[in-house]
mmCIF file of C-alpha atoms in Angstrom:
data_model
loop_
_atom_site.group_PDB
_atom_site.id
_atom_site.type_symbol
_atom_site.label_atom_id
_atom_site.label_comp_id
_atom_site.label_asym_id
_atom_site.label_seq_id
_atom_site.Cartn_x
_atom_site.Cartn_y
_atom_site.Cartn_z
ATOM 1 C CA MET G 1 0.000 0.000 0.000
ATOM 2 C CA LEU G 2 2.689 2.469 1.041
ATOM 3 C CA LEU G 3 4.882 1.704 -1.967
ATOM 4 C CA GLY G 4 1.885 2.174 -4.233
ATOM 5 C CA TRP G 5 0.834 5.548 -2.840
ATOM 6 C CA LEU G 6 4.211 7.023 -1.916
ATOM 7 C CA PHE G 7 6.429 5.742 -4.732
ATOM 8 C CA PHE G 8 4.623 4.483 -7.830
ATOM 9 C CA VAL G 9 1.836 7.081 -7.914
ATOM 10 C CA PRO G 10 4.088 10.142 -7.283
ATOM 11 C CA THR G 11 6.567 8.881 -9.884
ATOM 12 C CA GLY G 12 3.789 8.536 -12.433
ATOM 13 C CA PHE G 13 2.632 12.059 -11.625
ATOM 14 C CA LEU G 14 6.129 13.529 -11.885
ATOM 15 C CA PHE G 15 6.751 12.098 -15.339
ATOM 16 C CA ALA G 16 3.313 13.161 -16.569
ATOM 17 C CA ARG G 17 3.721 16.693 -15.263
ATOM 18 C CA PHE G 18 7.412 17.372 -15.844
ATOM 19 C CA GLY G 19 8.628 14.628 -18.168
ATOM 20 C CA LYS G 20 6.894 15.854 -21.307
ATOM 21 C CA GLN G 21 9.436 18.572 -22.038
ATOM 22 C CA LEU G 22 12.428 16.562 -20.855
ATOM 23 C CA PHE G 23 11.685 13.492 -22.972
ATOM 24 C CA GLN G 24 9.490 14.963 -25.686
ATOM 25 C CA ASN G 25 11.575 13.602 -28.562
ATOM 26 C CA GLN G 26 12.250 10.186 -27.063
ATOM 27 C CA LYS G 27 10.010 7.191 -27.636
ATOM 28 C CA LEU G 28 9.687 3.727 -26.163
ATOM 29 C CA VAL G 29 7.765 1.042 -28.062
ATOM 30 C CA GLY G 30 6.281 3.678 -30.329
ATOM 31 C CA MET G 31 5.044 5.932 -27.520
ATOM 32 C CA PRO G 32 6.671 8.899 -25.739
ATOM 33 C CA VAL G 33 8.961 7.806 -22.906
ATOM 34 C CA TRP G 34 7.259 10.040 -20.343
ATOM 35 C CA PHE G 35 3.855 8.544 -21.175
ATOM 36 C CA GLN G 36 5.099 4.965 -20.947
ATOM 37 C CA ILE G 37 6.656 5.640 -17.544
ATOM 38 C CA HIS G 38 3.557 7.493 -16.346
ATOM 39 C CA ARG G 39 1.245 4.707 -17.458
ATOM 40 C CA SER G 40 3.448 1.887 -16.160
ATOM 41 C CA PHE G 41 4.076 3.372 -12.727
ATOM 42 C CA THR G 42 0.502 4.437 -12.104
ATOM 43 C CA PHE G 43 -0.711 0.994 -13.174
ATOM 44 C CA LEU G 44 1.784 -0.680 -10.832
ATOM 45 C CA GLY G 45 0.668 1.689 -8.092
ATOM 46 C CA VAL G 46 -2.983 0.755 -8.575
ATOM 47 C CA CYS G 47 -2.027 -2.943 -8.554
ATOM 48 C CA CYS G 48 -0.174 -2.503 -5.248
ATOM 49 C CA ILE G 49 -3.094 -0.597 -3.751
ATOM 50 C CA CYS G 50 -5.704 -3.144 -4.843
ATOM 51 C CA THR G 51 -3.570 -6.044 -3.621
ATOM 52 C CA SER G 52 -3.203 -4.345 -0.245
ATOM 53 C CA ILE G 53 -6.940 -3.719 0.000
ATOM 54 C CA ILE G 54 -7.629 -7.395 -0.697
ATOM 55 C CA CYS G 55 -5.119 -8.402 1.986
ATOM 56 C CA ILE G 56 -6.776 -6.048 4.476
ATOM 57 C CA PHE G 57 -10.234 -7.480 3.805
ATOM 58 C CA VAL G 58 -8.920 -11.036 4.067
ATOM 59 C CA SER G 59 -7.232 -10.261 7.394
ATOM 60 C CA THR G 60 -10.504 -8.852 8.779
ATOM 61 C CA ASN G 61 -12.629 -11.710 7.397
ATOM 62 C CA PHE G 62 -14.192 -9.267 4.928
ATOM 63 C CA THR G 63 -15.655 -7.201 7.756
ATOM 64 C CA TRP G 64 -16.392 -3.566 6.906
ATOM 65 C CA LYS G 65 -14.638 -1.168 9.300
ATOM 66 C CA GLY G 66 -15.840 2.127 7.876
ATOM 67 C CA THR G 67 -18.884 4.308 8.463
ATOM 68 C CA GLY G 68 -21.805 2.343 9.859
ATOM 69 C CA SER G 69 -19.656 -0.278 11.543
ATOM 70 C CA VAL G 70 -18.933 -0.691 15.238
ATOM 71 C CA ALA G 71 -15.235 -0.047 14.687
ATOM 72 C CA TRP G 72 -13.250 2.627 16.514
ATOM 73 C CA TYR G 73 -13.936 6.217 15.352
ATOM 74 C CA TRP G 74 -10.509 6.710 13.765
ATOM 75 C CA THR G 75 -10.638 3.275 12.175
ATOM 76 C CA GLN G 76 -13.830 4.333 10.434
ATOM 77 C CA TRP G 77 -12.148 7.491 9.173
ATOM 78 C CA HIS G 78 -9.139 5.529 7.946
ATOM 79 C CA ALA G 79 -11.346 2.980 6.195
ATOM 80 C CA ASP G 80 -13.545 5.629 4.569
ATOM 81 C CA LEU G 81 -10.629 7.702 3.300
ATOM 82 C CA GLY G 82 -8.776 4.636 2.091
ATOM 83 C CA THR G 83 -11.798 3.210 0.299
ATOM 84 C CA ILE G 84 -12.657 6.444 -1.510
ATOM 85 C CA SER G 85 -9.045 7.020 -2.532
ATOM 86 C CA THR G 86 -8.794 3.455 -3.835
ATOM 87 C CA VAL G 87 -11.987 3.756 -5.879
ATOM 88 C CA LEU G 88 -10.719 6.992 -7.418
ATOM 89 C CA ALA G 89 -7.307 5.448 -8.094
ATOM 90 C CA VAL G 90 -8.885 2.481 -9.877
ATOM 91 C CA SER G 91 -11.029 4.859 -11.925
ATOM 92 C CA GLN G 92 -7.938 6.615 -13.303
ATOM 93 C CA PRO G 93 -6.789 3.914 -15.745
ATOM 94 C CA LEU G 94 -10.432 3.308 -16.636
ATOM 95 C CA ASN G 95 -11.237 6.933 -17.436
ATOM 96 C CA SER G 96 -8.022 7.147 -19.449
ATOM 97 C CA LEU G 97 -9.734 4.846 -21.946
ATOM 98 C CA LEU G 98 -12.036 7.785 -22.681
ATOM 99 C CA ARG G 99 -9.088 10.016 -23.561
ATOM 100 C CA CYS G 100 -9.696 11.829 -26.819
ATOM 101 C CA ALA G 101 -7.114 13.012 -29.327
ATOM 102 C CA PRO G 102 -4.956 16.018 -28.329
ATOM 103 C CA SER G 103 -6.545 18.059 -31.107
ATOM 104 C CA ASN G 104 -10.066 17.366 -29.868
ATOM 105 C CA SER G 105 -11.826 20.353 -28.314
ATOM 106 C CA GLN G 106 -12.894 18.184 -25.365
ATOM 107 C CA ARG G 107 -9.322 17.206 -24.465
ATOM 108 C CA LYS G 108 -8.980 19.984 -21.876
ATOM 109 C CA ILE G 109 -12.042 18.676 -20.053
ATOM 110 C CA PHE G 110 -10.532 15.198 -19.897
ATOM 111 C CA ASN G 111 -7.155 16.544 -18.768
ATOM 112 C CA TRP G 112 -8.647 18.491 -15.879
ATOM 113 C CA ALA G 113 -10.958 15.646 -14.863
ATOM 114 C CA HIS G 114 -7.995 13.255 -14.891
ATOM 115 C CA ARG G 115 -5.859 15.652 -12.835
ATOM 116 C CA ILE G 116 -8.544 16.432 -10.279
ATOM 117 C CA THR G 117 -9.393 12.759 -9.808
ATOM 118 C CA GLY G 118 -5.732 11.871 -9.371
ATOM 119 C CA MET G 119 -4.979 14.683 -6.933
ATOM 120 C CA THR G 120 -8.117 13.970 -4.917
ATOM 121 C CA SER G 121 -7.346 10.265 -4.602
ATOM 122 C CA TYR G 122 -3.759 10.969 -3.561
ATOM 123 C CA THR G 123 -4.802 13.617 -1.021
ATOM 124 C CA LEU G 124 -7.333 11.276 0.584
ATOM 125 C CA ALA G 125 -4.806 8.446 0.654
ATOM 126 C CA VAL G 126 -2.201 10.597 2.386
ATOM 127 C CA ALA G 127 -4.857 11.733 4.866
ATOM 128 C CA ALA G 128 -5.652 8.073 5.613
ATOM 129 C CA ILE G 129 -1.967 7.388 6.230
ATOM 130 C CA TYR G 130 -1.766 10.413 8.541
ATOM 131 C CA VAL G 131 -4.700 9.052 10.545
ATOM 132 C CA ALA G 132 -2.982 5.692 10.885
ATOM 133 C CA ALA G 133 0.342 7.252 11.863
ATOM 134 C CA ALA G 134 -1.213 9.563 14.449
ATOM 135 C CA LYS G 135 -3.772 7.196 15.984
ATOM 136 C CA TYR G 136 -2.634 3.598 15.469
ATOM 137 C CA ARG G 137 -0.009 3.660 18.191
ATOM 138 C CA LYS G 138 0.211 -0.122 18.589
ATOM 139 C CA THR G 139 1.524 -0.727 15.083
ATOM 140 C CA TRP G 140 2.591 2.782 14.043
ATOM 141 C CA SER G 141 5.002 3.270 16.919
ATOM 142 C CA GLU G 142 6.937 6.275 15.541
ATOM 143 C CA PRO G 143 4.178 8.754 14.610
ATOM 144 C CA PHE G 144 6.402 11.799 14.073
ATOM 145 C CA MET G 145 8.868 9.999 11.812
ATOM 146 C CA GLU G 146 6.063 8.224 9.974
ATOM 147 C CA ILE G 147 4.231 11.481 9.289
ATOM 148 C CA VAL G 148 7.470 13.061 8.050
ATOM 149 C CA LEU G 149 8.163 10.139 5.709
ATOM 150 C CA THR G 150 4.587 10.259 4.425
ATOM 151 C CA SER G 151 4.997 13.959 3.657
ATOM 152 C CA VAL G 152 8.251 13.536 1.710
ATOM 153 C CA PRO G 153 6.737 12.705 -1.735
ATOM 154 C CA THR G 154 4.210 15.549 -1.511
ATOM 155 C CA ALA G 155 6.854 18.034 -0.403
ATOM 156 C CA LEU G 156 9.233 16.982 -3.173
ATOM 157 C CA CYS G 157 6.507 17.252 -5.817
ATOM 158 C CA LEU G 158 5.729 20.788 -4.637
ATOM 159 C CA VAL G 159 9.418 21.736 -4.625
ATOM 160 C CA THR G 160 9.765 20.314 -8.132
ATOM 161 C CA ALA G 161 6.801 22.348 -9.348
ATOM 162 C CA VAL G 162 8.287 25.537 -7.894
ATOM 163 C CA MET G 163 11.723 24.787 -9.335
ATOM 164 C CA VAL G 164 10.356 24.161 -12.828
ATOM 165 C CA TRP G 165 8.257 27.325 -12.580
ATOM 166 C CA MET G 166 11.349 29.354 -11.650
ATOM 167 C CA ILE G 167 13.338 27.872 -14.533
ATOM 168 C CA GLU G 168 10.558 28.653 -16.990
ATOM 169 C CA LYS G 169 10.250 32.154 -15.575
ATOM 170 C CA ARG G 170 13.966 32.698 -16.052
ATOM 171 C CA LYS G 171 13.678 31.363 -19.576
ATOM 172 C CA THR G 172 10.945 33.894 -20.343
ATOM 173 C CA ARG G 173 12.896 36.730 -18.741
ATOM 174 C CA ASP G 174 16.038 35.955 -20.716
ATOM 175 C CA GLY G 175 14.105 35.616 -23.954
ATOM 176 C CA GLY G 176 14.540 31.870 -24.214
ATOM 177 C CA TYR G 177 17.425 29.536 -23.672
ATOM 178 C CA LYS G 178 20.507 30.530 -25.578
ATOM 179 C CA GLU G 179 22.423 27.701 -27.110
ATOM 180 C CA VAL G 180 26.128 28.352 -27.194
ATOM 181 C CA GLU G 181 28.722 26.326 -29.004
ATOM 182 C CA MET G 182 31.247 25.247 -26.407
ATOM 183 C CA ASN G 183 34.053 25.232 -28.925
ATOM 184 C CA GLU G 184 33.501 28.928 -29.581
ATOM 185 C CA LYS G 185 33.257 30.189 -26.024
ATOM 186 C CA SER G 186 34.386 28.675 -22.788
ATOM 187 C CA SER G 187 31.848 28.371 -20.001
ATOM 188 C CA SER G 188 33.859 30.797 -17.858
ATOM 189 C CA SER G 189 33.328 33.578 -20.374
ATOM 190 C CA LEU G 190 29.553 33.251 -20.408
ATOM 191 C CA PRO G 191 27.389 35.667 -18.407
ATOM 192 C CA SER G 192 25.751 34.012 -15.417
ATOM 193 C CA SER G 193 22.318 34.991 -16.754
ATOM 194 C CA ILE G 194 22.669 32.774 -19.836
ATOM 195 C CA TRP G 195 21.301 29.285 -19.496
ATOM 196 C CA THR G 196 21.721 26.779 -22.275
ATOM 197 C CA LEU G 197 18.945 24.387 -23.116
ATOM 198 C CA GLU G 198 21.231 21.478 -22.290
ATOM 199 C CA THR G 199 22.004 22.870 -18.836
ATOM 200 C CA SER G 200 18.341 23.309 -18.010
ATOM 201 C CA GLN G 201 17.391 19.829 -19.188
ATOM 202 C CA LEU G 202 20.304 18.240 -17.332
ATOM 203 C CA LEU G 203 19.334 20.017 -14.116
ATOM 204 C CA GLN G 204 15.679 19.074 -14.371
ATOM 205 C CA THR G 205 16.366 15.466 -15.382
ATOM 206 C CA SER G 206 18.854 14.962 -12.546
ATOM 207 C CA TRP G 207 16.444 16.470 -10.050
ATOM 208 C CA LEU G 208 13.555 14.371 -11.358
ATOM 209 C CA PHE G 209 15.406 11.101 -10.835
ATOM 210 C CA LEU G 210 16.688 12.296 -7.454
ATOM 211 C CA VAL G 211 13.100 12.934 -6.363
ATOM 212 C CA VAL G 212 12.038 9.490 -7.591
ATOM 213 C CA GLY G 213 14.844 7.936 -5.557
ATOM 214 C CA CYS G 214 13.832 9.898 -2.463
ATOM 215 C CA CYS G 215 10.213 8.773 -2.868
ATOM 216 C CA LEU G 216 11.354 5.157 -3.048
ATOM 217 C CA LEU G 217 13.521 5.625 0.037
ATOM 218 C CA ALA G 218 10.691 7.281 1.989
ATOM 219 C CA ALA G 219 8.135 4.627 1.021
ATOM 220 C CA THR G 220 10.522 1.780 1.828
ATOM 221 C CA SER G 221 11.563 3.291 5.164
ATOM 222 C CA LEU G 222 7.954 3.858 6.184
ATOM 223 C CA SER G 223 7.029 0.306 5.179
ATOM 224 C CA LEU G 224 9.853 -1.072 7.317
ATOM 225 C CA LEU G 225 8.795 1.065 10.288
ATOM 226 C CA VAL G 226 5.215 -0.160 10.063
ATOM 227 C CA ALA G 227 6.308 -3.764 9.539
ATOM 228 C CA ASN G 228 8.496 -3.498 12.623
ATOM 229 C CA GLY G 229 5.499 -2.160 14.563
ATOM 230 C CA PHE G 230 3.406 -5.174 13.557
ATOM 231 C CA LYS G 231 6.261 -7.479 14.520
ATOM 232 C CA GLU G 232 6.483 -5.989 17.989
#
């Protein structure tokens, strides 16, 4: 569950949101690289989430723990948030089948519906994890650290969005990236305000993969913490 929500889903989002420009001319099996990564990781994320949900229901003998049950108040909240987020997550690959061509006038409607559904499902899922970390003290024994680790992917996605916005703003201010032949001018002779296209892409690509690695580390660390709590 944690790997699905905190690693696969954020990675799929990052490549969909920021990978288009970085890998726009690269293809994999006839499709853009960014789209293949986005589709693969989000699909793997949904598979992890659904598998976890099945395991949870099996462990509780298929007993509903959400609203209307006799379960603890916070258990009901956790179950409700988790169920809604899972339903929305499963709907994402299904509604993508309704995706129209980029030139279609209705494409913007699909894009926004897809984004809103994805962001809503992720927000609810993170909220469910927060509830578990803050209230399930028997198994989630390190609430502060667990909340911090849960927040890492969201924080990194926000930082990435701000960084890309600043780079694009600088590009607009400088009138576009200026490509400079390195054999004509050494890098030391270039004004600090001049950014080459290659420099920008290298920075963004390196940061993107660094963020993906951090998401994997956060999700794995949180999973180990929770597993250790169950063991104890």
